[in-house]
XYZ file of C-alpha atoms in Angstrom:
236
model
C 59.121 92.063 188.388
C 56.840 89.954 186.161
C 57.995 91.804 183.039
C 61.632 91.274 184.002
C 61.042 87.545 184.490
C 59.334 87.246 181.093
C 62.167 89.129 179.402
C 64.700 86.804 181.028
C 62.795 83.707 179.882
C 62.534 85.115 176.366
C 66.291 85.416 176.063
C 67.366 82.395 178.128
C 66.156 79.086 176.636
C 67.670 77.133 179.531
C 65.597 78.978 182.111
C 62.533 78.855 179.865
C 62.857 75.063 179.609
C 63.133 74.775 183.385
C 60.054 76.978 183.765
C 58.214 74.825 181.203
C 58.914 71.723 183.268
C 57.512 73.511 186.302
C 54.343 74.541 184.456
C 53.791 71.031 183.081
C 54.365 69.510 186.525
C 51.720 71.833 187.967
C 49.292 70.917 185.167
C 49.928 67.221 185.749
C 49.159 67.621 189.448
C 45.904 69.351 188.495
C 44.989 66.497 186.138
C 45.743 63.968 188.869
C 43.504 65.969 191.194
C 40.709 65.737 188.629
C 41.376 62.005 188.342
C 41.048 61.602 192.108
C 37.688 63.418 192.068
C 36.579 61.258 189.149
C 37.537 58.119 191.055
C 35.589 59.299 194.099
C 32.506 60.029 191.981
C 32.541 63.742 192.835
C 32.225 64.768 189.179
C 29.426 62.386 188.207
C 26.548 64.818 188.762
C 27.708 67.677 186.560
C 29.386 65.352 184.047
C 26.033 63.639 183.526
C 24.089 66.906 183.484
C 26.312 68.407 180.783
C 26.086 65.316 178.579
C 22.302 65.134 178.923
C 22.009 68.845 178.103
C 24.136 68.490 174.981
C 22.203 65.437 173.826
C 18.840 67.119 174.408
C 19.911 69.945 172.100
C 21.438 67.539 169.573
C 18.264 65.466 169.260
C 15.999 68.353 168.322
C 14.560 67.745 164.841
C 15.610 69.943 161.967
C 18.241 70.368 159.239
C 20.563 72.421 161.446
C 20.944 69.757 164.127
C 21.448 67.135 161.415
C 24.187 69.228 159.812
C 25.851 69.800 163.182
C 25.878 66.071 163.880
C 27.575 65.382 160.540
C 30.096 68.141 161.233
C 30.879 66.734 164.670
C 31.516 63.313 163.171
C 33.950 64.947 160.747
C 35.660 66.886 163.534
C 36.122 63.782 165.648
C 37.743 61.979 162.708
C 40.441 64.676 162.648
C 41.526 63.541 166.113
C 41.616 59.779 165.631
C 44.920 57.932 165.664
C 44.892 57.136 161.943
C 44.486 60.790 160.952
C 47.052 62.077 163.449
C 49.573 59.435 162.405
C 49.075 60.360 158.750
C 49.553 64.063 159.537
C 52.813 63.374 161.371
C 54.078 61.081 158.577
C 53.319 63.686 155.896
C 55.007 66.485 157.837
C 58.016 64.289 158.608
C 58.269 63.444 154.909
C 58.392 67.134 154.049
C 61.070 67.767 156.684
C 63.171 64.922 155.320
C 62.891 66.318 151.795
C 64.386 69.614 152.973
C 66.968 67.648 154.999
C 65.752 68.697 158.430
C 66.365 65.238 159.838
C 66.778 66.325 163.448
C 63.535 68.296 163.362
C 61.727 65.298 161.865
C 63.079 63.036 164.588
C 62.083 65.531 167.258
C 58.515 65.692 165.937
C 58.199 61.895 165.864
C 59.641 61.576 169.366
C 57.399 64.292 170.813
C 54.289 62.774 169.218
C 55.021 59.171 170.191
C 56.076 59.916 173.766
C 53.081 62.189 174.271
C 50.654 59.567 172.995
C 52.225 56.871 175.172
C 51.885 59.142 178.212
C 48.175 59.578 177.499
C 47.710 55.815 177.139
C 49.515 55.235 180.430
C 47.255 57.716 182.197
C 44.203 56.041 180.667
C 45.336 52.662 181.980
C 46.025 54.037 185.459
C 42.626 55.738 185.859
C 40.637 53.126 183.875
C 37.404 55.118 183.832
C 34.388 53.574 182.059
C 32.790 55.371 179.136
C 29.635 57.463 179.658
C 26.427 55.476 180.080
C 23.891 58.301 180.331
C 23.417 58.882 176.577
C 23.659 56.723 173.477
C 27.057 56.593 171.804
C 27.138 58.166 168.342
C 30.738 57.155 167.607
C 32.966 54.162 168.152
C 35.588 54.047 170.890
C 38.252 51.660 172.096
C 38.944 51.501 175.816
C 39.187 53.654 178.964
C 37.684 57.124 179.036
C 39.989 59.379 181.112
C 41.582 61.451 179.696
C 40.113 61.838 176.218
C 42.659 60.480 173.762
C 41.177 62.544 170.937
C 41.454 65.772 172.945
C 44.945 65.032 174.269
C 46.502 63.535 171.127
C 45.124 66.230 168.820
C 46.529 68.904 171.140
C 49.897 67.136 171.203
C 50.134 66.866 167.427
C 48.413 70.012 166.147
C 49.702 72.413 168.806
C 53.260 71.072 168.559
C 53.154 71.385 164.771
C 51.744 74.901 165.034
C 54.472 75.933 167.479
C 57.213 74.570 165.215
C 55.732 76.188 162.110
C 55.195 79.517 163.885
C 58.923 79.694 164.620
C 59.701 79.980 160.914
C 57.231 82.700 159.856
C 58.083 86.378 159.723
C 55.029 88.238 160.995
C 53.546 88.101 164.483
C 50.011 88.168 163.071
C 50.642 85.005 161.069
C 52.205 83.276 164.084
C 49.132 84.129 166.163
C 46.869 82.888 163.365
C 48.689 79.540 163.109
C 48.532 78.951 166.857
C 44.894 80.080 167.065
C 43.912 77.773 164.195
C 45.533 74.795 165.938
C 43.805 75.688 169.208
C 40.427 75.989 167.460
C 40.902 72.609 165.776
C 41.810 70.991 169.095
C 38.816 72.643 170.768
C 36.380 71.375 168.120
C 37.755 67.827 168.296
C 37.309 67.739 172.067
C 33.783 69.168 171.884
C 32.857 66.588 169.256
C 33.578 63.814 171.764
C 31.035 65.320 174.149
C 28.488 65.854 171.394
C 28.803 62.224 170.286
C 28.431 60.993 173.865
C 31.648 58.975 174.076
C 33.448 61.025 176.739
C 32.620 62.722 180.008
C 33.338 66.489 180.137
C 36.115 65.955 182.686
C 37.739 63.482 180.268
C 37.938 66.151 177.595
C 39.092 68.847 180.002
C 41.903 66.623 181.264
C 42.816 65.700 177.692
C 43.125 69.341 176.679
C 45.305 70.092 179.711
C 47.598 67.100 179.165
C 47.928 67.714 175.421
C 48.475 71.458 175.657
C 50.986 71.008 178.463
C 52.931 68.440 176.448
C 52.900 70.658 173.344
C 54.132 73.614 175.419
C 56.972 71.524 176.820
C 57.847 70.180 173.357
C 57.880 73.667 171.832
C 60.099 74.984 174.613
C 62.438 71.992 174.283
C 62.651 72.639 170.527
C 63.635 76.252 171.218
C 66.232 75.108 173.761
C 67.702 72.624 171.275
C 67.704 75.178 168.482
C 69.625 77.601 170.684
C 72.347 74.951 170.586
C 71.826 74.445 166.824
C 70.770 70.848 167.450
C 67.667 70.981 165.219
C 68.680 73.318 162.400
C 71.904 74.815 161.151
C 72.667 78.410 162.216
C 70.633 80.847 160.146
C 68.159 78.188 158.966
C 65.296 79.636 160.996
C 63.874 83.098 160.517
């Protein structure tokens, strides 16, 4: 039965898009459940314990811990708004050069709407930043969910999904998606290492961002089935 359902979704973009909405709705409910536990203070104990454990390891003297700290600062820069905006602009520029205007517009819309959704959730929850360790990076406003974790997942995973559609081999598609997932993972972990987010912030950010990217990728497939993003035969 499960195999039959998967085969149907693989060949029916309309049903796949409906299923994607269902998956994202379930993920959103889970994130809201986390938010309710955060608001009630039920996550404070293990959030604090994890941050203190990471900081204790990070403050050990030695060249390795110093190198890791520098690397984490570099990783976190890959998820800031300036970097993500530049990535989207550069990719959109390339799409416009090859006259894929609809695809460029889709990427901009998916990125902007996803980021605005994260900002709305931040404003609704309005969680303060961690106060149990010193902050090793700058930050702007509310803590939940992590904007770096969510926005990097939205941008990098959506880009990876769109790029993977146009490559020939399955191995390369898996590599592209795995590379984007690894990058998103490292950016989220860097926020914990630098002490500017609670673990539940990062977890929620990953869920929100990955869910949005999954929905965007499925919507792109659904649109392409109607030749709304590329001309027939343009994709591999």
